[in-house]
Coordinates of C-alpha atoms in Angstrom, one line a residue:
Chain Z
X1 CA 202.2 75.2 96.6
X2 CA 205.0 77.4 95.3
X3 CA 204.1 80.1 97.7
X4 CA 207.4 81.4 99.2
X5 CA 206.3 84.8 100.5
X6 CA 208.3 85.3 103.6
X7 CA 206.4 87.3 106.1
X8 CA 207.5 87.8 109.6
X9 CA 205.3 86.7 112.5
X10 CA 202.2 88.9 112.4
X11 CA 201.3 90.6 115.7
X12 CA 197.7 90.1 116.9
X13 CA 196.6 93.6 116.0
X14 CA 197.6 93.4 112.4
X15 CA 196.1 89.9 112.0
X16 CA 192.7 91.4 112.7
X17 CA 193.2 93.9 109.9
X18 CA 194.2 91.2 107.4
X19 CA 191.0 89.3 108.2
X20 CA 188.8 92.3 107.5
X21 CA 190.5 92.9 104.2
X22 CA 190.1 89.2 103.4
X23 CA 186.4 89.2 104.2
X24 CA 185.8 92.0 101.7
X25 CA 187.3 89.6 99.1
X26 CA 184.9 86.9 100.2
X27 CA 181.9 89.1 99.5
X28 CA 183.4 89.9 96.1
X29 CA 183.7 86.2 95.4
X30 CA 180.1 85.5 96.3
X31 CA 178.8 88.5 94.3
X32 CA 178.4 86.9 90.9
X33 CA 176.5 83.9 92.2
X34 CA 174.2 86.2 94.2
X35 CA 173.5 88.6 91.3
X36 CA 172.8 85.8 88.9
X37 CA 170.4 84.0 91.3
X38 CA 168.7 87.3 92.1
X39 CA 168.1 88.1 88.5
X40 CA 167.2 84.7 87.1
X41 CA 165.4 83.1 90.1
X42 CA 164.1 85.9 92.4
X43 CA 163.0 88.5 89.8
X44 CA 160.9 85.8 87.9
X45 CA 159.3 85.0 91.2
X46 CA 157.7 88.5 91.2
X47 CA 156.3 87.5 87.8
X48 CA 154.1 85.0 89.6
X49 CA 151.8 87.9 90.2
X50 CA 150.6 87.3 86.7
X51 CA 148.8 84.2 88.0
X52 CA 146.4 86.6 89.8
X53 CA 146.0 88.9 86.8
X54 CA 144.7 88.9 83.3
X55 CA 148.2 89.7 81.9
X56 CA 148.4 91.7 78.8
X57 CA 151.9 91.9 77.3
X58 CA 151.2 95.5 76.2
X59 CA 150.3 96.6 79.7
X60 CA 152.9 94.7 81.7
X61 CA 152.6 93.4 85.2
X62 CA 152.1 96.8 86.7
X63 CA 149.1 97.8 84.7
X64 CA 147.4 94.5 83.8
X65 CA 144.0 94.1 85.5
X66 CA 143.7 92.0 88.7
X67 CA 141.4 89.0 88.6
X68 CA 142.1 87.4 91.9
X69 CA 141.8 83.6 91.9
X70 CA 139.9 83.4 88.6
X71 CA 142.7 81.7 86.8
X72 CA 142.8 79.0 89.5
X73 CA 139.0 78.6 89.4
X74 CA 139.4 78.2 85.6
X75 CA 142.1 75.6 86.2
X76 CA 139.9 73.4 88.3
X77 CA 136.9 73.8 86.1
X78 CA 138.7 73.3 82.7
X79 CA 138.3 69.6 81.9
X80 CA 141.6 69.4 80.1
X81 CA 143.5 70.5 83.2
X82 CA 142.1 67.8 85.4
X83 CA 143.0 65.2 82.8
X84 CA 146.5 66.7 82.7
X85 CA 146.9 66.5 86.5
X86 CA 145.7 63.0 86.5
X87 CA 148.1 62.0 83.7
X88 CA 151.0 63.6 85.5
X89 CA 150.3 61.8 88.8
X90 CA 149.7 58.5 87.0
X91 CA 152.8 58.6 84.9
X92 CA 154.9 59.9 87.8
X93 CA 153.9 57.2 90.3
X94 CA 154.2 54.4 87.8
X95 CA 157.7 55.6 86.8
X96 CA 158.6 55.8 90.5
X97 CA 157.5 52.2 91.2
X98 CA 159.0 50.7 88.0
X99 CA 162.2 52.7 88.4
X100 CA 162.6 51.7 92.0
X101 CA 162.1 48.0 91.2
X102 CA 164.3 47.9 88.1
X103 CA 167.3 49.8 89.6
X104 CA 167.1 47.8 92.8
X105 CA 166.9 44.5 91.0
X106 CA 169.8 45.4 88.7
X107 CA 171.9 46.6 91.6
X108 CA 171.3 43.3 93.5
X109 CA 172.1 41.2 90.4
X110 CA 175.2 43.1 89.1
X111 CA 176.6 43.0 92.7
X112 CA 176.7 39.2 92.4
X113 CA 178.8 39.3 89.2
X114 CA 182.2 38.2 90.4
X115 CA 184.0 38.5 87.1
X116 CA 185.5 42.0 87.2
X117 CA 185.9 42.6 83.5
X118 CA 182.3 41.4 82.8
X119 CA 181.0 43.7 85.6
X120 CA 182.7 46.9 84.4
X121 CA 181.8 46.3 80.8
X122 CA 178.1 45.6 81.5
X123 CA 178.1 48.8 83.6
X124 CA 179.7 50.8 80.8
X125 CA 176.8 49.8 78.5
X126 CA 173.9 50.2 80.8
X127 CA 175.0 53.6 82.1
X128 CA 175.3 55.0 78.6
X129 CA 171.6 55.9 77.9
X130 CA 171.5 58.1 81.0
X131 CA 173.9 60.5 79.3
X132 CA 172.1 60.7 76.0
X133 CA 169.5 63.4 75.6
X134 CA 165.8 62.8 75.1
X135 CA 166.1 64.6 71.8
X136 CA 168.4 61.9 70.4
X137 CA 166.6 59.1 72.2
X138 CA 163.2 60.5 71.0
X139 CA 164.6 60.4 67.4
X140 CA 165.8 56.8 67.8
X141 CA 162.5 55.5 69.4
X142 CA 160.4 57.3 66.9
X143 CA 162.3 55.5 64.2
X144 CA 162.2 52.1 65.9
X145 CA 158.5 52.3 66.6
X146 CA 157.4 53.7 63.3
X147 CA 154.4 51.7 61.9
X148 CA 155.8 51.4 58.3
X149 CA 159.6 50.9 58.6
X150 CA 160.3 50.7 62.4
X151 CA 162.3 47.7 63.5
X152 CA 159.8 46.7 66.2
X153 CA 157.0 46.6 63.7
X154 CA 159.1 44.7 61.2
X155 CA 159.5 42.1 63.9
X156 CA 155.7 42.1 64.6
X157 CA 155.0 41.6 60.9
X158 CA 157.5 38.8 60.7
X159 CA 155.7 37.1 63.6
X160 CA 152.4 37.5 61.8
X161 CA 151.0 40.5 63.8
X162 CA 149.5 43.7 62.5
X163 CA 151.8 46.7 62.8
X164 CA 151.0 49.0 65.7
X165 CA 151.4 52.8 65.6
X166 CA 152.8 52.8 69.2
X167 CA 153.5 56.5 69.6
X168 CA 150.1 57.5 68.0
X169 CA 148.0 55.3 70.3
X170 CA 146.6 56.4 73.6
X171 CA 146.7 52.8 74.7
X172 CA 150.4 52.4 74.0
X173 CA 151.8 55.8 74.7
X174 CA 152.1 55.6 78.5
X175 CA 153.6 52.0 78.5
X176 CA 156.2 53.2 76.0
X177 CA 157.0 56.2 78.2
X178 CA 157.4 54.0 81.2
X179 CA 159.5 51.4 79.4
X180 CA 161.8 53.9 77.8
X181 CA 162.3 55.7 81.1
X182 CA 163.2 52.5 82.9
X183 CA 165.5 51.5 80.0
X184 CA 167.3 54.9 80.2
X185 CA 167.8 55.0 83.9
X186 CA 167.9 51.6 85.5
X187 CA 171.7 51.3 85.1
X188 CA 172.7 54.7 86.3
X189 CA 170.1 54.7 89.1
X190 CA 171.7 51.6 90.6
X191 CA 174.9 53.4 91.5
X192 CA 173.4 54.7 94.7
X193 CA 172.4 51.2 95.8
X194 CA 175.8 49.8 94.7
X195 CA 177.5 52.4 96.9
X196 CA 175.3 51.3 99.8
X197 CA 176.1 47.6 99.1
X198 CA 179.9 48.3 99.5
X199 CA 179.2 49.2 103.1
X200 CA 177.7 45.9 104.2
X201 CA 179.9 44.0 106.6
X202 CA 181.3 40.9 104.8
X203 CA 181.3 39.0 108.1
X204 CA 177.5 38.8 107.8
X205 CA 177.8 36.8 104.6
X206 CA 180.4 34.5 106.0
X207 CA 178.3 33.8 108.9
X208 CA 175.3 33.1 106.7
X209 CA 177.4 30.8 104.5
X210 CA 178.5 28.8 107.5
X211 CA 174.8 28.5 108.5
X212 CA 174.2 27.1 105.0
X213 CA 172.2 30.0 103.5
X214 CA 172.2 30.0 99.7
X215 CA 172.6 33.1 97.5
X216 CA 168.9 33.8 97.5
X217 CA 168.5 33.6 101.2
X218 CA 171.6 35.8 101.7
X219 CA 170.1 38.3 99.3
X220 CA 166.7 38.4 101.1
X221 CA 168.1 38.3 104.6
X222 CA 171.2 40.4 104.5
X223 CA 171.5 42.5 101.3
X224 CA 167.9 43.7 101.0
X225 CA 167.5 44.7 104.7
X226 CA 170.8 46.6 104.5
X227 CA 169.4 48.6 101.6
X228 CA 166.2 49.6 103.4
X229 CA 167.5 53.0 104.7
X230 CA 168.7 53.9 101.2
X231 CA 165.4 52.8 99.7
X232 CA 163.5 54.9 102.2
X233 CA 165.6 58.0 101.5
X234 CA 165.2 57.6 97.7
X235 CA 161.4 57.1 98.0
X236 CA 160.8 60.1 100.3
X237 CA 163.1 62.4 98.3
X238 CA 161.3 61.4 95.0
X239 CA 158.0 62.4 96.6
X240 CA 159.0 66.0 95.9
X241 CA 159.1 65.2 92.2
X242 CA 155.7 63.6 91.7
X243 CA 154.5 66.5 89.7
X244 CA 157.5 66.2 87.4
X245 CA 156.6 63.4 85.1
X246 CA 159.4 64.2 82.7
X247 CA 158.9 67.1 80.4
X248 CA 161.9 66.3 78.1
X249 CA 160.9 62.7 77.5
X250 CA 157.2 63.3 76.8
X251 CA 157.8 66.4 74.7
X252 CA 160.2 64.5 72.5
X253 CA 158.0 61.5 72.1
X254 CA 154.5 62.8 71.9
X255 CA 152.3 64.3 69.2
X256 CA 148.7 65.7 69.1
X257 CA 147.3 62.2 68.7
X258 CA 148.3 61.3 72.3
X259 CA 147.6 64.5 74.2
X260 CA 144.8 62.7 75.9
X261 CA 147.0 60.2 77.6
X262 CA 150.4 61.8 77.5
X263 CA 149.9 65.5 78.3
X264 CA 151.4 66.4 81.6
X265 CA 151.5 69.7 83.6
X266 CA 154.8 70.9 82.1
X267 CA 154.0 70.1 78.5
X268 CA 150.5 71.7 79.0
X269 CA 152.1 74.9 80.5
X270 CA 154.5 75.0 77.5
X271 CA 151.7 74.5 74.9
X272 CA 148.9 76.6 76.4
X273 CA 150.9 79.1 78.3
X274 CA 154.0 79.9 76.2
X275 CA 153.1 78.8 72.7
X276 CA 149.4 79.7 73.1
X277 CA 150.4 83.1 74.6
X278 CA 148.1 82.5 77.6
X279 CA 150.7 83.8 80.1
X280 CA 148.4 84.2 83.1
X281 CA 146.8 80.8 82.9
X282 CA 150.1 79.1 82.2
X283 CA 151.7 80.9 85.2
X284 CA 148.8 79.9 87.4
X285 CA 149.2 76.2 86.6
X286 CA 153.0 76.6 87.0
X287 CA 152.4 78.2 90.4
X288 CA 150.0 75.5 91.5
X289 CA 152.6 72.9 90.5
X290 CA 155.5 74.7 92.3
X291 CA 153.5 75.1 95.5
X292 CA 152.4 71.5 95.7
X293 CA 155.9 70.4 94.7
X294 CA 157.5 72.6 97.4
X295 CA 155.1 71.1 100.1
X296 CA 156.0 67.6 98.9
X297 CA 159.7 68.3 98.9
X298 CA 159.7 69.7 102.4
X299 CA 157.5 66.9 103.6
X300 CA 159.7 64.4 101.9
X301 CA 162.9 65.7 103.5
X302 CA 161.3 65.8 106.9
X303 CA 160.2 62.2 106.4
X304 CA 163.6 61.1 105.2
X305 CA 165.2 62.8 108.2
X306 CA 162.8 61.0 110.6
X307 CA 162.9 57.6 108.9
X308 CA 166.6 57.4 107.9
X309 CA 168.3 60.4 109.6
X310 CA 169.0 61.9 106.2
X311 CA 170.1 65.5 105.9
X312 CA 171.1 67.3 102.7
X313 CA 172.3 70.5 104.3
Chain E
X1 CA 189.0 32.9 85.4
X2 CA 187.6 30.0 87.3
X3 CA 189.2 31.1 90.5
X4 CA 186.2 30.5 92.6
X5 CA 185.4 26.8 93.0
X6 CA 181.7 27.6 93.6
X7 CA 180.9 28.9 90.1
X8 CA 177.3 28.1 90.4
X9 CA 174.4 27.9 88.0
X10 CA 173.1 31.0 89.6
X11 CA 176.1 32.9 88.6
X12 CA 176.0 31.6 85.1
X13 CA 172.4 32.6 84.6
X14 CA 173.0 35.9 86.3
X15 CA 175.9 36.6 83.9
X16 CA 173.8 35.8 80.9
X17 CA 171.0 38.2 82.1
X18 CA 173.6 40.9 82.7
X19 CA 175.0 40.5 79.2
X20 CA 171.5 40.6 77.7
X21 CA 170.7 43.8 79.6
X22 CA 173.9 45.4 78.3
X23 CA 172.9 44.4 74.8
X24 CA 169.4 45.8 75.1
X25 CA 170.9 49.1 76.2
X26 CA 173.0 49.5 73.0
X27 CA 170.9 47.9 70.3
X28 CA 168.8 51.0 69.6
X29 CA 172.0 53.0 69.1
X30 CA 173.4 50.2 66.9
X31 CA 170.3 50.2 64.7
X32 CA 170.3 53.9 64.1
X33 CA 174.1 53.9 63.4
X34 CA 173.6 51.0 60.9
X35 CA 170.8 52.9 59.1
X36 CA 172.9 56.0 58.8
X37 CA 175.8 53.9 57.3
X38 CA 173.8 51.8 54.9
X39 CA 173.0 52.2 51.3
X40 CA 169.6 53.8 50.5
X41 CA 168.5 50.7 48.7
X42 CA 169.0 48.5 51.7
X43 CA 167.3 51.1 54.0
X44 CA 164.3 51.4 51.7
X45 CA 163.9 47.6 51.6
X46 CA 163.9 47.5 55.4
X47 CA 166.9 45.2 55.4
X48 CA 169.0 47.0 57.9
X49 CA 168.9 45.7 61.5
X50 CA 172.0 46.0 63.6
X51 CA 174.7 45.9 61.0
X52 CA 175.2 48.3 58.0
X53 CA 174.4 46.9 54.6
X54 CA 176.2 48.5 51.7
X55 CA 178.5 50.5 53.9
X56 CA 178.9 54.2 52.8
X57 CA 179.2 57.6 54.3
X58 CA 176.7 59.4 51.9
X59 CA 174.3 60.3 54.7
X60 CA 177.0 61.9 56.7
X61 CA 178.4 63.9 53.8
X62 CA 174.8 65.1 53.0
X63 CA 174.2 66.0 56.7
X64 CA 177.4 67.9 56.9
X65 CA 176.7 69.8 53.7
X66 CA 173.9 71.6 55.6
X67 CA 175.4 74.8 56.7
X68 CA 172.7 75.2 59.4
X69 CA 173.9 71.9 61.1
X70 CA 177.4 73.2 61.1
X71 CA 176.4 76.5 62.5
X72 CA 174.3 74.8 65.2
X73 CA 177.2 72.5 66.1
X74 CA 179.4 75.6 66.5
X75 CA 176.9 77.4 68.7
X76 CA 176.6 74.3 70.9
X77 CA 180.4 74.1 71.2
X78 CA 180.6 77.8 72.1
X79 CA 177.7 77.6 74.6
X80 CA 179.2 74.5 76.3
X81 CA 182.7 75.9 76.6
X82 CA 181.4 79.3 78.0
X83 CA 179.0 77.6 80.4
X84 CA 181.6 75.3 81.8
X85 CA 184.4 77.9 82.3
X86 CA 182.1 80.6 83.6
X87 CA 179.9 78.2 85.6
X88 CA 182.8 76.5 87.3
X89 CA 184.4 79.9 88.2
X90 CA 181.3 81.4 89.7
X91 CA 180.2 78.2 91.4
X92 CA 183.5 77.4 93.0
X93 CA 184.0 81.0 94.2
X94 CA 180.6 80.9 95.9
X95 CA 181.4 77.4 97.3
X96 CA 184.7 78.7 98.7
X97 CA 183.0 81.5 100.5
X98 CA 180.2 79.3 101.9
X99 CA 182.7 76.6 102.9
X100 CA 184.1 79.1 105.4
X101 CA 180.8 79.2 107.3
X102 CA 179.8 82.1 109.4
X103 CA 181.5 83.6 112.4
X104 CA 185.1 84.7 112.5
X105 CA 186.4 82.7 109.6
X106 CA 183.6 83.5 107.1
X107 CA 181.3 86.3 106.2
X108 CA 178.7 88.2 108.2
X109 CA 175.2 87.3 107.1
X110 CA 176.3 83.7 106.3
X111 CA 172.9 82.2 107.3
X112 CA 171.1 84.8 105.2
X113 CA 173.1 83.8 102.1
X114 CA 172.5 80.1 102.7
X115 CA 168.8 80.7 102.9
X116 CA 168.9 82.8 99.8
X117 CA 170.4 79.9 97.8
X118 CA 168.3 77.2 99.4
X119 CA 165.1 79.0 98.6
X120 CA 166.4 79.4 95.0
X121 CA 167.0 75.7 94.8
X122 CA 163.5 74.8 96.1
X123 CA 161.3 77.3 94.4
X124 CA 161.3 79.4 91.2
X125 CA 159.0 81.5 89.1
X126 CA 158.5 78.8 86.5
X127 CA 158.8 78.7 82.7
X128 CA 156.7 81.8 81.7
X129 CA 158.0 84.4 84.2
X130 CA 161.6 83.3 83.6
X131 CA 161.0 83.6 79.8
X132 CA 159.7 87.2 80.3
X133 CA 162.7 88.2 82.4
X134 CA 165.2 86.8 79.9
X135 CA 163.5 88.5 76.9
X136 CA 163.0 91.8 78.7
X137 CA 166.7 91.9 79.5
X138 CA 167.3 91.9 75.8
X139 CA 169.0 88.5 75.9
X140 CA 166.7 87.1 73.2
X141 CA 168.6 85.5 70.4
X142 CA 172.0 86.0 72.1
X143 CA 174.1 83.2 73.4
X144 CA 173.8 84.6 76.9
X145 CA 170.2 83.5 77.0
X146 CA 171.5 80.0 76.9
X147 CA 174.2 80.5 79.4
X148 CA 173.3 83.0 82.2
X149 CA 169.9 81.7 83.4
X150 CA 171.2 78.2 84.3
X151 CA 174.8 79.2 85.3
X152 CA 174.1 78.9 89.1
X153 CA 173.2 75.4 90.1
X154 CA 172.9 75.4 93.9
X155 CA 173.4 71.6 94.0
X156 CA 176.8 72.1 92.4
X157 CA 177.7 74.8 94.9
X158 CA 176.8 72.3 97.7
X159 CA 178.9 69.6 96.0
X160 CA 182.0 71.7 95.7
X161 CA 181.5 73.3 99.1
X162 CA 181.5 69.8 100.8
X163 CA 184.7 69.0 98.9
X164 CA 186.4 72.1 100.1
X165 CA 185.3 71.5 103.7
X166 CA 186.8 68.0 103.5
X167 CA 190.2 69.2 102.6
X168 CA 192.8 69.5 105.4
X169 CA 192.4 72.8 107.2
X170 CA 196.2 73.0 107.9
X171 CA 197.0 73.7 104.2
X172 CA 194.8 76.8 104.2
X173 CA 196.0 78.0 107.6
X174 CA 199.6 77.6 106.5
X175 CA 198.9 79.8 103.5
X176 CA 197.2 82.4 105.6
X177 CA 200.2 82.5 108.0
X178 CA 202.4 83.0 105.0
X179 CA 200.4 86.1 104.3
X180 CA 198.1 84.9 101.5
X181 CA 194.6 86.4 101.2
X182 CA 191.4 84.6 100.4
X183 CA 191.9 85.0 96.6
X184 CA 195.3 83.5 96.7
X185 CA 194.2 80.6 99.0
X186 CA 191.3 80.0 96.6
X187 CA 193.4 80.1 93.5
X188 CA 196.6 78.5 94.6
X189 CA 195.5 76.1 97.4
X190 CA 191.9 75.1 97.0
X191 CA 191.5 74.9 93.2
X192 CA 194.5 72.8 92.4
X193 CA 193.4 70.3 95.1
X194 CA 189.8 70.1 93.9
X195 CA 190.5 68.8 90.4
X196 CA 188.3 65.6 90.9
X197 CA 185.2 67.6 92.0
X198 CA 185.8 70.3 89.3
X199 CA 186.1 67.6 86.7
X200 CA 182.9 65.9 87.9
X201 CA 180.9 69.1 87.9
X202 CA 182.5 70.2 84.7
X203 CA 181.6 67.0 82.8
X204 CA 178.1 67.0 84.1
X205 CA 177.8 70.6 82.9
X206 CA 179.1 69.6 79.5
X207 CA 176.5 66.9 79.2
X208 CA 173.7 69.0 80.4
X209 CA 174.5 72.0 78.1
X210 CA 175.1 69.8 75.1
X211 CA 171.8 68.0 75.6
X212 CA 169.6 70.9 76.5
X213 CA 167.3 72.0 73.7
X214 CA 164.3 73.9 75.2
X215 CA 166.2 77.2 75.9
X216 CA 167.5 77.0 72.4
X217 CA 164.0 76.7 71.1
X218 CA 162.4 79.5 73.1
X219 CA 165.2 82.0 73.3
X220 CA 166.9 81.6 69.9
X221 CA 165.9 82.1 66.3
X222 CA 166.1 78.9 64.3
X223 CA 169.3 80.1 62.5
X224 CA 171.0 80.5 65.9
X225 CA 169.7 77.3 67.5
X226 CA 172.2 75.0 69.2
X227 CA 172.6 71.5 67.9
X228 CA 170.1 69.7 70.1
X229 CA 167.4 72.2 69.2
X230 CA 168.3 71.9 65.5
X231 CA 168.0 68.1 65.9
X232 CA 164.7 68.4 67.7
X233 CA 163.3 70.3 64.7
X234 CA 164.9 67.9 62.2
X235 CA 163.4 64.9 63.9
X236 CA 159.8 66.3 64.2
X237 CA 159.9 67.5 60.6
X238 CA 162.2 65.1 58.7
X239 CA 163.5 67.2 55.8
X240 CA 162.3 65.3 52.9
X241 CA 164.0 66.3 49.7
X242 CA 161.0 67.2 47.6
X243 CA 163.0 67.9 44.4
X244 CA 164.4 64.4 44.5
X245 CA 161.9 62.3 42.4
X246 CA 163.3 58.9 43.1
X247 CA 161.0 56.6 45.1
X248 CA 163.4 56.0 47.8
X249 CA 163.5 59.7 48.7
X250 CA 161.8 59.2 52.1
X251 CA 164.2 56.5 53.1
X252 CA 167.2 58.6 52.2
X253 CA 165.6 61.1 54.6
X254 CA 165.5 58.4 57.2
X255 CA 169.2 57.6 56.6
X256 CA 170.0 61.3 56.7
X257 CA 168.0 61.7 59.9
X258 CA 170.0 58.9 61.5
X259 CA 173.2 60.5 60.5
X260 CA 172.0 63.8 62.1
X261 CA 171.1 62.0 65.3
X262 CA 174.5 60.4 65.5
X263 CA 176.3 63.7 64.8
X264 CA 174.3 65.2 67.7
X265 CA 175.2 62.4 70.1
X266 CA 178.8 62.1 69.0
X267 CA 180.4 64.6 71.4
X268 CA 178.8 62.9 74.4
X269 CA 179.9 59.5 73.1
X270 CA 183.5 60.9 72.8
X271 CA 183.7 62.2 76.3
X272 CA 181.9 59.2 77.8
X273 CA 185.1 57.4 78.8
X274 CA 186.1 60.4 80.9
X275 CA 182.6 60.7 82.3
X276 CA 182.7 57.0 83.3
X277 CA 185.9 57.6 85.2
X278 CA 184.6 60.6 87.2
X279 CA 181.0 60.2 87.8
X280 CA 181.3 57.4 90.4
X281 CA 183.7 59.7 92.3
X282 CA 181.3 62.5 92.0
X283 CA 178.5 60.5 93.5
X284 CA 180.8 59.6 96.4
X285 CA 181.8 63.2 96.8
X286 CA 178.2 64.2 96.8
X287 CA 177.5 61.9 99.6
X288 CA 180.1 63.5 101.8
X289 CA 178.3 65.2 104.6
X290 CA 179.4 66.9 107.8

């Protein structure tokens, strides 16, 4: 590495000195990360006190009046917030189930494609939506689903159906959210399973072939069981995210007409808390979400560790 | 091509399904691209599907006449470049320190620092307290409001740390024996060897920063909004040209909107080939555990 600093053999005493000097450098290297984390993660945590106050921006956290658990009481009595929690759980669990099924099915099928060029080009196309923002995709789907000029409705009209205002209908909004989420992520999500598939011992397939097992049987009896540990890890880890139903996606697709079916905790906090200026109430909902989320994440990791011996750190 | 004798019907059908899925993934993009490139007459007659009709670049020239769009593009470029360079520097320095572990080789209080970062990964103050801190620091409407709060991503620290740990120890030790200090080892030994992981984290940062719009909305005035925030506003309020009396005005707006959407997505589409190359590696690196 172009480092030709000739230093004579260092005696033991001096070596100790060098190490101490070096460790000072280590602290210096760690400093920016620690400072940034302290300011932008730990200082805001103290702002969580607002959840127990009736926060007034003019008074600040130190002088705003304390109200104890009133904000939380309000949260559980306010009909909108129960609807929002229910929407969040519903959308989240359905996304999880559909996402799991679509990524797994795609991984199993693309793994059977033997033609290398076909395989890589299909992957190039199906991974693409993952990298495009929901702002752009929101714009595209709003156009495609528009009742007057959207391509989907043009097709419906051509088939003799009435046009549907998909993104303005409480009946259609959640299915659209689920479908577009699956569309965006099924390709990219399959990577983790494809990585696991590489690790399967080929001798298993050879043996099965000798026994006369067809492709379907091989898939059911060898491939799928080999993926079970990965599936378990993915499921338990995603437990931690069940209160994240996808702020970016919903915010970029929804409008006041579908608040009833599409409003989730994060969009609700943004609208009521930040835009509405109701800082204490918004913080209380956010805190409720973070605490439940934390319990679920820790529970999920513990479960993943028990079930599949998975450790992240 | 027909190397395998057992090219079964299963494989044929499977290949067809795969091609169809690939097509489904790009058709929405093709449609919007076609609308942006078509003549306004064809757009207003709803004739455009997946191929431009009356090919022209009018919508693009109109979109680029908007000085606000150009300004937003520039702010996004600035933000992305700053985030990547500063973020990678700070993250890789922290990763280097943490890869040493505790004890003789590393720092005192190692466990305490690990806990500090892990808690930060699992729990935070949420949207509103963070907003108050950023604005109280006087960062409102400065580019730093877009960069500093998200610069430390603990997950990236873990990723780079695991890569450093997997490098052969002997290289470092040889450098230490030659009298190099930690800074020199970090700069001259570790960084040059960790190009794959740095490229992976860097590309993911580029995508994340380019696509992020919420911070741009809450921390910046509209005239300083980055591209994705500008786009979000343009999409929810299509800028219909009121002075334009022709009947097709709305559909010109549609075409213009499509052009804006494409300009917003273009940088990601341009770096996509590089992304493709690195992300699979990144996933594998991320899976490396002790």
